[in-house]
mmCIF file of C-alpha atoms in Angstrom:
data_model
loop_
_atom_site.group_PDB
_atom_site.id
_atom_site.type_symbol
_atom_site.label_atom_id
_atom_site.label_comp_id
_atom_site.label_asym_id
_atom_site.label_seq_id
_atom_site.Cartn_x
_atom_site.Cartn_y
_atom_site.Cartn_z
ATOM 1 C CA MET D 27 -125.741 41.294 181.896
ATOM 2 C CA ASN D 28 -123.164 42.173 179.225
ATOM 3 C CA GLY D 29 -125.201 40.204 176.702
ATOM 4 C CA TYR D 30 -128.313 42.181 177.544
ATOM 5 C CA LEU D 31 -126.460 45.511 177.226
ATOM 6 C CA THR D 32 -125.180 44.426 173.817
ATOM 7 C CA TYR D 33 -128.742 43.526 172.820
ATOM 8 C CA VAL D 34 -130.012 46.949 173.968
ATOM 9 C CA ALA D 35 -127.191 48.714 172.101
ATOM 10 C CA LYS D 36 -128.094 46.914 168.859
ATOM 11 C CA ARG D 37 -131.771 47.753 169.259
ATOM 12 C CA PHE D 38 -130.885 51.371 170.021
ATOM 13 C CA GLY D 39 -128.886 51.485 166.797
ATOM 14 C CA GLN D 40 -131.941 50.204 164.927
ATOM 15 C CA PHE D 41 -134.050 52.848 166.694
ATOM 16 C CA ILE D 42 -131.707 55.641 165.528
ATOM 17 C CA PHE D 43 -131.717 54.247 161.971
ATOM 18 C CA VAL D 44 -135.529 54.121 161.866
ATOM 19 C CA VAL D 45 -135.855 57.665 163.222
ATOM 20 C CA VAL D 46 -133.281 59.124 160.829
ATOM 21 C CA THR D 47 -134.788 57.326 157.826
ATOM 22 C CA GLY D 48 -138.382 58.223 158.703
ATOM 23 C CA VAL D 49 -137.672 61.869 159.486
ATOM 24 C CA THR D 50 -135.565 62.221 156.310
ATOM 25 C CA LEU D 51 -138.379 60.837 154.179
ATOM 26 C CA ALA D 52 -140.860 63.173 155.880
ATOM 27 C CA PHE D 53 -138.560 66.136 155.165
ATOM 28 C CA LEU D 54 -138.141 65.198 151.503
ATOM 29 C CA ILE D 55 -141.861 64.613 150.948
ATOM 30 C CA ALA D 56 -142.708 67.980 152.509
ATOM 31 C CA HIS D 57 -139.917 69.704 150.573
ATOM 32 C CA PHE D 58 -141.003 68.363 147.192
ATOM 33 C CA SER D 59 -144.677 69.097 147.813
ATOM 34 C CA PRO D 60 -146.226 71.194 145.010
ATOM 35 C CA VAL D 61 -147.472 73.688 147.607
ATOM 36 C CA ASP D 62 -144.919 76.388 148.473
ATOM 37 C CA PRO D 63 -145.838 77.564 151.991
ATOM 38 C CA ILE D 64 -143.782 80.750 151.696
ATOM 39 C CA GLU D 65 -145.405 81.852 148.448
ATOM 40 C CA GLN D 66 -148.811 80.921 149.828
ATOM 41 C CA THR D 67 -148.245 83.124 152.868
ATOM 42 C CA VAL D 68 -146.930 86.012 150.770
ATOM 43 C CA SER D 69 -149.948 85.712 148.487
ATOM 44 C CA LEU D 70 -152.356 85.860 151.417
ATOM 45 C CA LEU D 71 -150.640 88.918 152.859
ATOM 46 C CA THR D 72 -150.567 90.811 149.548
ATOM 47 C CA ASN D 73 -154.135 90.054 148.456
ATOM 48 C CA PHE D 74 -155.523 92.949 150.461
ATOM 49 C CA GLY D 75 -153.920 95.683 148.372
ATOM 50 C CA SER D 76 -150.878 96.792 146.392
ATOM 51 C CA THR D 77 -147.540 96.293 148.076
ATOM 52 C CA ASP D 78 -144.096 97.580 147.281
ATOM 53 C CA PRO D 79 -142.197 94.800 145.410
ATOM 54 C CA ARG D 80 -139.109 95.436 147.520
ATOM 55 C CA SER D 81 -141.138 94.971 150.701
ATOM 56 C CA VAL D 82 -142.589 91.736 149.303
ATOM 57 C CA GLU D 83 -139.115 90.420 148.533
ATOM 58 C CA ILE D 84 -137.879 91.327 152.017
ATOM 59 C CA LEU D 85 -140.928 89.576 153.501
ATOM 60 C CA ARG D 86 -140.299 86.496 151.364
ATOM 61 C CA GLN D 87 -136.647 86.299 152.424
ATOM 62 C CA SER D 88 -137.553 86.790 156.094
ATOM 63 C CA LEU D 89 -140.108 84.001 155.932
ATOM 64 C CA ARG D 90 -137.611 81.620 154.305
ATOM 65 C CA GLU D 91 -135.101 82.286 157.085
ATOM 66 C CA LEU D 92 -137.808 81.995 159.738
ATOM 67 C CA TYR D 93 -139.092 78.635 158.499
ATOM 68 C CA GLY D 94 -135.721 77.175 157.515
ATOM 69 C CA THR D 95 -136.399 77.014 153.747
ATOM 70 C CA ASP D 96 -133.509 79.261 152.752
ATOM 71 C CA GLY D 97 -130.439 77.888 150.996
ATOM 72 C CA SER D 98 -129.750 74.606 149.198
ATOM 73 C CA LEU D 99 -131.540 71.335 149.938
ATOM 74 C CA LEU D 100 -128.593 70.117 152.043
ATOM 75 C CA GLU D 101 -128.516 73.367 154.040
ATOM 76 C CA GLN D 102 -132.262 73.141 154.658
ATOM 77 C CA TYR D 103 -131.870 69.502 155.717
ATOM 78 C CA LEU D 104 -129.119 70.310 158.216
ATOM 79 C CA THR D 105 -131.093 73.283 159.532
ATOM 80 C CA PHE D 106 -134.112 71.049 159.976
ATOM 81 C CA TRP D 107 -132.143 68.452 161.968
ATOM 82 C CA GLY D 108 -130.799 71.227 164.169
ATOM 83 C CA ARG D 109 -134.382 72.219 164.918
ATOM 84 C CA VAL D 110 -135.379 68.608 165.589
ATOM 85 C CA ILE D 111 -132.549 68.212 168.124
ATOM 86 C CA ARG D 112 -133.546 71.474 169.831
ATOM 87 C CA GLY D 113 -137.254 70.611 169.708
ATOM 88 C CA ASP D 114 -137.959 73.839 167.840
ATOM 89 C CA PHE D 115 -139.886 73.631 164.559
ATOM 90 C CA GLY D 116 -140.425 77.367 164.360
ATOM 91 C CA PRO D 117 -143.759 79.194 164.294
ATOM 92 C CA SER D 118 -146.861 77.791 162.645
ATOM 93 C CA LEU D 119 -147.806 79.320 159.313
ATOM 94 C CA SER D 120 -151.537 78.928 159.942
ATOM 95 C CA ALA D 121 -151.421 80.067 163.594
ATOM 96 C CA PHE D 122 -148.617 82.622 163.424
ATOM 97 C CA PRO D 123 -146.736 83.421 165.651
ATOM 98 C CA THR D 124 -147.609 80.430 167.886
ATOM 99 C CA PRO D 125 -144.678 77.942 167.947
ATOM 100 C CA VAL D 126 -145.360 74.531 166.409
ATOM 101 C CA MET D 127 -144.219 72.729 169.567
ATOM 102 C CA THR D 128 -146.757 74.681 171.627
ATOM 103 C CA ILE D 129 -149.565 73.538 169.329
ATOM 104 C CA ILE D 130 -148.298 69.930 169.351
ATOM 105 C CA SER D 131 -147.911 69.905 173.150
ATOM 106 C CA ARG D 132 -151.598 70.826 173.465
ATOM 107 C CA ALA D 133 -152.742 68.026 171.152
ATOM 108 C CA LEU D 134 -150.266 65.266 172.054
ATOM 109 C CA PRO D 135 -151.819 64.242 175.432
ATOM 110 C CA TRP D 136 -155.172 63.622 173.714
ATOM 111 C CA THR D 137 -153.655 61.253 171.146
ATOM 112 C CA VAL D 138 -151.404 59.485 173.670
ATOM 113 C CA GLY D 139 -154.348 58.902 176.012
ATOM 114 C CA LEU D 140 -156.629 57.676 173.226
ATOM 115 C CA LEU D 141 -154.045 55.370 171.632
ATOM 116 C CA THR D 142 -152.796 53.949 174.923
ATOM 117 C CA LEU D 143 -156.277 53.110 176.156
ATOM 118 C CA ALA D 144 -157.545 51.720 172.839
ATOM 119 C CA THR D 145 -154.384 49.685 172.156
ATOM 120 C CA ILE D 146 -154.330 48.076 175.603
ATOM 121 C CA ILE D 147 -158.049 47.229 175.523
ATOM 122 C CA SER D 148 -157.988 45.778 171.997
ATOM 123 C CA TRP D 149 -154.792 43.808 172.717
ATOM 124 C CA VAL D 150 -156.099 42.349 175.992
ATOM 125 C CA LEU D 151 -159.597 41.568 174.687
ATOM 126 C CA GLY D 152 -158.394 40.136 171.371
ATOM 127 C CA ASN D 153 -155.765 37.904 172.955
ATOM 128 C CA THR D 154 -157.993 36.764 175.814
ATOM 129 C CA LEU D 155 -160.932 35.855 173.597
ATOM 130 C CA GLY D 156 -158.607 34.320 170.974
ATOM 131 C CA ALA D 157 -156.870 32.146 173.576
ATOM 132 C CA ILE D 158 -160.193 30.922 174.979
ATOM 133 C CA ALA D 159 -161.577 30.248 171.498
ATOM 134 C CA GLY D 160 -158.429 28.358 170.494
ATOM 135 C CA TYR D 161 -158.331 26.173 173.623
ATOM 136 C CA PHE D 162 -162.054 25.503 173.977
ATOM 137 C CA ARG D 163 -162.640 24.884 170.272
ATOM 138 C CA ASN D 164 -166.009 23.173 170.723
ATOM 139 C CA ASN D 165 -167.550 25.944 172.836
ATOM 140 C CA ARG D 166 -170.572 27.346 170.974
ATOM 141 C CA ALA D 167 -170.423 30.773 172.593
ATOM 142 C CA MET D 168 -166.785 31.232 171.498
ATOM 143 C CA LYS D 169 -167.669 30.131 167.975
ATOM 144 C CA VAL D 170 -170.292 32.893 167.832
ATOM 145 C CA VAL D 171 -167.774 35.414 169.218
ATOM 146 C CA GLY D 172 -165.254 34.296 166.610
ATOM 147 C CA VAL D 173 -167.728 34.829 163.766
ATOM 148 C CA LEU D 174 -168.623 38.333 165.016
ATOM 149 C CA VAL D 175 -165.016 39.404 165.548
ATOM 150 C CA MET D 176 -163.852 38.099 162.157
ATOM 151 C CA ALA D 177 -166.837 39.745 160.465
ATOM 152 C CA MET D 178 -165.662 43.138 161.761
ATOM 153 C CA GLN D 179 -161.996 42.602 160.882
ATOM 154 C CA PRO D 180 -162.149 43.677 157.191
ATOM 155 C CA ILE D 181 -164.360 46.729 157.817
ATOM 156 C CA PRO D 182 -162.377 49.981 157.267
ATOM 157 C CA THR D 183 -161.830 52.303 160.218
ATOM 158 C CA TYR D 184 -163.869 55.149 158.749
ATOM 159 C CA ILE D 185 -166.881 52.868 158.151
ATOM 160 C CA THR D 186 -166.806 51.662 161.759
ATOM 161 C CA GLY D 187 -166.448 55.224 163.038
ATOM 162 C CA LEU D 188 -169.269 56.602 160.916
ATOM 163 C CA THR D 189 -171.508 53.687 161.949
ATOM 164 C CA LEU D 190 -170.919 54.487 165.625
ATOM 165 C CA VAL D 191 -171.654 58.153 164.938
ATOM 166 C CA ILE D 192 -174.999 57.266 163.345
ATOM 167 C CA VAL D 193 -175.980 54.751 166.033
ATOM 168 C CA PHE D 194 -174.880 56.608 169.180
ATOM 169 C CA GLY D 195 -175.162 60.155 167.856
ATOM 170 C CA PHE D 196 -178.534 60.067 166.068
ATOM 171 C CA LEU D 197 -180.451 56.794 166.451
ATOM 172 C CA TRP D 198 -179.607 56.384 170.150
ATOM 173 C CA PRO D 199 -177.987 59.697 171.174
ATOM 174 C CA ILE D 200 -176.323 58.806 174.476
ATOM 175 C CA LEU D 201 -172.701 59.756 173.677
ATOM 176 C CA PRO D 202 -171.090 62.906 172.242
ATOM 177 C CA ILE D 203 -169.788 62.543 168.699
ATOM 178 C CA SER D 204 -167.430 65.528 168.486
ATOM 179 C CA GLY D 205 -164.630 67.124 170.483
ATOM 180 C CA GLY D 206 -162.486 65.980 173.374
ATOM 181 C CA ALA D 207 -164.510 67.499 176.220
ATOM 182 C CA GLN D 208 -167.429 69.810 176.893
ATOM 183 C CA LEU D 209 -166.633 73.272 175.532
ATOM 184 C CA ASN D 210 -167.736 75.287 178.570
ATOM 185 C CA LEU D 211 -165.502 73.312 180.972
ATOM 186 C CA ASP D 212 -162.037 74.518 181.903
ATOM 187 C CA PRO D 213 -159.360 71.776 181.887
ATOM 188 C CA ALA D 214 -158.857 70.712 185.486
ATOM 189 C CA MET D 215 -158.446 67.575 187.587
ATOM 190 C CA THR D 216 -162.103 67.567 188.604
ATOM 191 C CA TRP D 217 -164.556 64.699 188.280
ATOM 192 C CA THR D 218 -166.835 66.777 186.015
ATOM 193 C CA TYR D 219 -164.066 67.446 183.512
ATOM 194 C CA ILE D 220 -162.659 63.879 183.696
ATOM 195 C CA GLN D 221 -166.147 62.458 183.116
ATOM 196 C CA SER D 222 -166.568 64.733 180.106
ATOM 197 C CA VAL D 223 -163.224 63.578 178.666
ATOM 198 C CA ILE D 224 -164.186 59.922 179.168
ATOM 199 C CA THR D 225 -167.590 60.275 177.501
ATOM 200 C CA HIS D 226 -166.174 62.229 174.552
ATOM 201 C CA GLY D 227 -163.374 59.683 174.080
ATOM 202 C CA THR D 228 -165.601 56.602 174.286
ATOM 203 C CA LEU D 229 -166.627 56.449 170.621
ATOM 204 C CA PRO D 230 -163.133 57.165 169.192
ATOM 205 C CA ALA D 231 -161.624 54.542 171.521
ATOM 206 C CA LEU D 232 -164.404 52.046 170.759
ATOM 207 C CA THR D 233 -163.754 52.491 167.020
ATOM 208 C CA LEU D 234 -160.059 51.665 167.414
ATOM 209 C CA VAL D 235 -160.850 48.723 169.706
ATOM 210 C CA LEU D 236 -163.382 47.179 167.322
ATOM 211 C CA VAL D 237 -161.044 47.595 164.349
ATOM 212 C CA GLY D 238 -157.920 46.325 166.129
ATOM 213 C CA MET D 239 -159.356 43.475 168.182
ATOM 214 C CA GLY D 240 -160.016 41.172 165.218
ATOM 215 C CA GLY D 241 -156.378 40.825 164.222
ATOM 216 C CA TRP D 242 -155.287 39.911 167.759
ATOM 217 C CA PHE D 243 -158.164 37.425 168.080
ATOM 218 C CA ILE D 244 -157.369 35.598 164.840
ATOM 219 C CA ALA D 245 -153.613 35.441 165.509
ATOM 220 C CA MET D 246 -154.027 34.278 169.113
ATOM 221 C CA ARG D 247 -156.597 31.622 168.234
ATOM 222 C CA SER D 248 -154.283 30.239 165.561
ATOM 223 C CA LEU D 249 -151.303 30.169 167.942
ATOM 224 C CA VAL D 250 -153.269 28.424 170.698
ATOM 225 C CA SER D 251 -154.745 25.898 168.253
ATOM 226 C CA ASN D 252 -151.205 24.866 167.300
ATOM 227 C CA ILE D 253 -149.862 24.794 170.867
ATOM 228 C CA VAL D 254 -152.616 22.545 172.253
ATOM 229 C CA THR D 255 -151.350 19.723 170.026
ATOM 230 C CA ASP D 256 -147.758 19.953 171.329
ATOM 231 C CA ASP D 257 -146.395 17.027 173.321
ATOM 232 C CA TYR D 258 -145.989 18.847 176.627
ATOM 233 C CA VAL D 259 -149.642 19.947 176.562
ATOM 234 C CA VAL D 260 -150.850 16.436 175.681
ATOM 235 C CA TYR D 261 -148.709 14.910 178.460
ATOM 236 C CA ALA D 262 -150.084 17.458 180.956
ATOM 237 C CA GLU D 263 -153.638 16.514 180.022
ATOM 238 C CA LEU D 264 -152.852 12.790 180.342
ATOM 239 C CA GLY D 265 -151.203 13.452 183.692
ATOM 240 C CA GLY D 266 -154.404 14.923 185.079
ATOM 241 C CA VAL D 267 -153.269 18.549 185.283
ATOM 242 C CA PRO D 268 -156.364 20.786 185.667
ATOM 243 C CA SER D 269 -157.575 22.476 182.462
ATOM 244 C CA ARG D 270 -157.270 25.943 183.978
ATOM 245 C CA THR D 271 -153.621 25.335 184.819
ATOM 246 C CA ILE D 272 -152.871 23.964 181.353
ATOM 247 C CA PHE D 273 -154.649 26.909 179.727
ATOM 248 C CA SER D 274 -153.001 29.647 181.788
ATOM 249 C CA GLN D 275 -149.524 28.230 182.438
ATOM 250 C CA TYR D 276 -148.821 25.992 179.431
ATOM 251 C CA VAL D 277 -150.818 27.408 176.523
ATOM 252 C CA ALA D 278 -151.670 31.095 176.982
ATOM 253 C CA ARG D 279 -148.246 32.148 178.304
ATOM 254 C CA ASN D 280 -146.372 30.585 175.391
ATOM 255 C CA ALA D 281 -148.833 31.896 172.815
ATOM 256 C CA MET D 282 -148.596 35.409 174.273
ATOM 257 C CA LEU D 283 -144.913 35.880 173.457
ATOM 258 C CA PRO D 284 -145.312 36.358 169.670
ATOM 259 C CA GLN D 285 -148.220 38.712 170.370
ATOM 260 C CA ILE D 286 -145.922 41.012 172.328
ATOM 261 C CA THR D 287 -143.734 41.312 169.242
ATOM 262 C CA GLY D 288 -146.856 41.889 167.165
ATOM 263 C CA LEU D 289 -147.855 44.713 169.503
ATOM 264 C CA ALA D 290 -144.637 46.560 168.696
ATOM 265 C CA LEU D 291 -145.068 46.044 164.954
ATOM 266 C CA SER D 292 -148.689 47.251 165.021
ATOM 267 C CA LEU D 293 -148.075 50.604 166.696
ATOM 268 C CA GLY D 294 -147.507 52.387 163.388
ATOM 269 C CA ASN D 295 -150.795 51.091 161.987
ATOM 270 C CA VAL D 296 -152.590 52.119 165.172
ATOM 271 C CA PHE D 297 -151.403 55.701 164.706
ATOM 272 C CA GLY D 298 -152.605 55.674 161.099
ATOM 273 C CA GLY D 299 -156.040 54.582 162.258
ATOM 274 C CA ALA D 300 -156.036 57.264 164.952
ATOM 275 C CA VAL D 301 -155.600 59.974 162.290
ATOM 276 C CA ILE D 302 -158.823 58.860 160.604
ATOM 277 C CA VAL D 303 -160.703 58.455 163.891
ATOM 278 C CA GLU D 304 -159.654 61.875 165.180
ATOM 279 C CA PHE D 305 -160.804 63.482 161.943
ATOM 280 C CA ILE D 306 -164.198 61.710 162.031
ATOM 281 C CA PHE D 307 -164.903 62.600 165.662
ATOM 282 C CA ASN D 308 -163.224 66.037 165.553
ATOM 283 C CA TYR D 309 -160.988 64.797 168.360
ATOM 284 C CA PRO D 310 -158.297 67.356 169.339
ATOM 285 C CA GLY D 311 -155.279 65.074 168.836
ATOM 286 C CA ILE D 312 -152.230 65.331 166.616
ATOM 287 C CA GLY D 313 -153.932 63.265 163.882
ATOM 288 C CA LYS D 314 -156.577 65.942 163.392
ATOM 289 C CA LEU D 315 -153.849 68.567 163.756
ATOM 290 C CA MET D 316 -151.859 67.033 160.912
ATOM 291 C CA VAL D 317 -154.888 66.896 158.611
ATOM 292 C CA ALA D 318 -155.615 70.553 159.366
ATOM 293 C CA GLY D 319 -151.967 71.429 158.705
ATOM 294 C CA ILE D 320 -152.031 69.660 155.336
ATOM 295 C CA TYR D 321 -155.182 71.500 154.251
ATOM 296 C CA ALA D 322 -153.709 74.825 155.388
ATOM 297 C CA GLY D 323 -150.363 74.169 153.696
ATOM 298 C CA ASP D 324 -148.654 74.637 157.072
ATOM 299 C CA TYR D 325 -145.184 73.306 156.242
ATOM 300 C CA SER D 326 -143.755 73.639 159.762
ATOM 301 C CA LEU D 327 -146.776 72.107 161.503
ATOM 302 C CA VAL D 328 -146.950 69.069 159.212
ATOM 303 C CA LEU D 329 -143.223 68.415 159.561
ATOM 304 C CA GLY D 330 -143.395 68.860 163.325
ATOM 305 C CA VAL D 331 -146.352 66.490 163.784
ATOM 306 C CA THR D 332 -144.847 63.892 161.434
ATOM 307 C CA THR D 333 -141.452 64.011 163.139
ATOM 308 C CA ILE D 334 -142.895 63.719 166.650
ATOM 309 C CA SER D 335 -145.104 60.812 165.527
ATOM 310 C CA ILE D 336 -142.183 58.932 163.970
ATOM 311 C CA ILE D 337 -140.036 59.378 167.077
ATOM 312 C CA ALA D 338 -142.897 58.382 169.410
ATOM 313 C CA VAL D 339 -143.773 55.197 167.510
ATOM 314 C CA ALA D 340 -140.099 54.210 167.131
ATOM 315 C CA ALA D 341 -139.505 54.829 170.847
ATOM 316 C CA ALA D 342 -142.500 52.665 171.804
ATOM 317 C CA VAL D 343 -141.256 49.844 169.561
ATOM 318 C CA PHE D 344 -137.760 50.178 171.047
ATOM 319 C CA LEU D 345 -139.165 49.998 174.592
ATOM 320 C CA ILE D 346 -141.159 46.832 173.863
ATOM 321 C CA ASP D 347 -138.156 45.345 172.072
ATOM 322 C CA ILE D 348 -135.780 45.761 175.016
ATOM 323 C CA LEU D 349 -138.382 44.444 177.477
ATOM 324 C CA TYR D 350 -139.025 41.303 175.429
ATOM 325 C CA PRO D 351 -135.896 39.366 176.623
ATOM 326 C CA LEU D 352 -136.951 39.991 180.214
ATOM 327 C CA ILE D 353 -140.278 38.309 179.437
ATOM 328 C CA ASP D 354 -138.908 35.461 177.310
ATOM 329 C CA PRO D 355 -135.462 34.252 178.544
ATOM 330 C CA ARG D 356 -135.105 32.087 175.425
ATOM 331 C CA VAL D 357 -134.216 35.157 173.348
ATOM 332 C CA LYS D 358 -130.525 35.138 172.433
ATOM 333 C CA LEU D 359 -128.763 38.230 173.718
ATOM 334 C CA GLY D 360 -125.392 37.755 172.123
#
């Protein structure tokens, strides 16, 4: 037990390091952006007529204090971390005076639901089909599946998404291609609204599944192909152990362990793909929110979305990391 606690403490230290490094980089990139959000806001407010220069200067100073851009770089950095700890990124520049966290809290459930569903489906399908293809190497059906899956692997996310839009939105219009739910429905735990959410999320989720499944399939097939030649598998076959037992208990379980680690490492890439997918399908998640914030020059919104995303991905990786020793007892906990 002490060994496991030590292991968790080390992983938690890595989690803190990743969060601090990622959030610091996000702060610096936003700070050194050529777009000055304060000056942009002042310019928009003063374009409608002449304004007293003293009033403009007072407005500029108030905005800098409001958005935490007043003072030296170090002072701004410390102010920003204070806001991160409090969960307060200030008001949005493009949706003033709505707080950034209010906007993020509306969009976050959409992205979490989409990513969770798509990641689980692609991981399960890719590993299952890859394990079967690696164990039953002479099966013609699995060879065809392997060719199709590998053919889709190098296709970019936006190409897959746009193809689905054309096929299911225009050539065979059976699924909605925009939004998260029907516009005239109020959010509620009713079957009508849930059905609308499912149908609107089908194409975005299918895009992420088709793009992500290939990598899991190829990796799992390679792992299984190597394991089936190991001595303990050969001895089990010679001993008359049923093929199903060998496949499920000897081969698939051992090949699955590296894939669990791969799942943690892939979460960041999954979020990157979700940004593109949400933009293509106009899906109301934080990926689309971040793109809109970048176009609007919304300093607070972009920093808020980026920070929440970094913390969420790092937390998911940390969770998988601490669960891994419970799945594989061979991991050293010292």
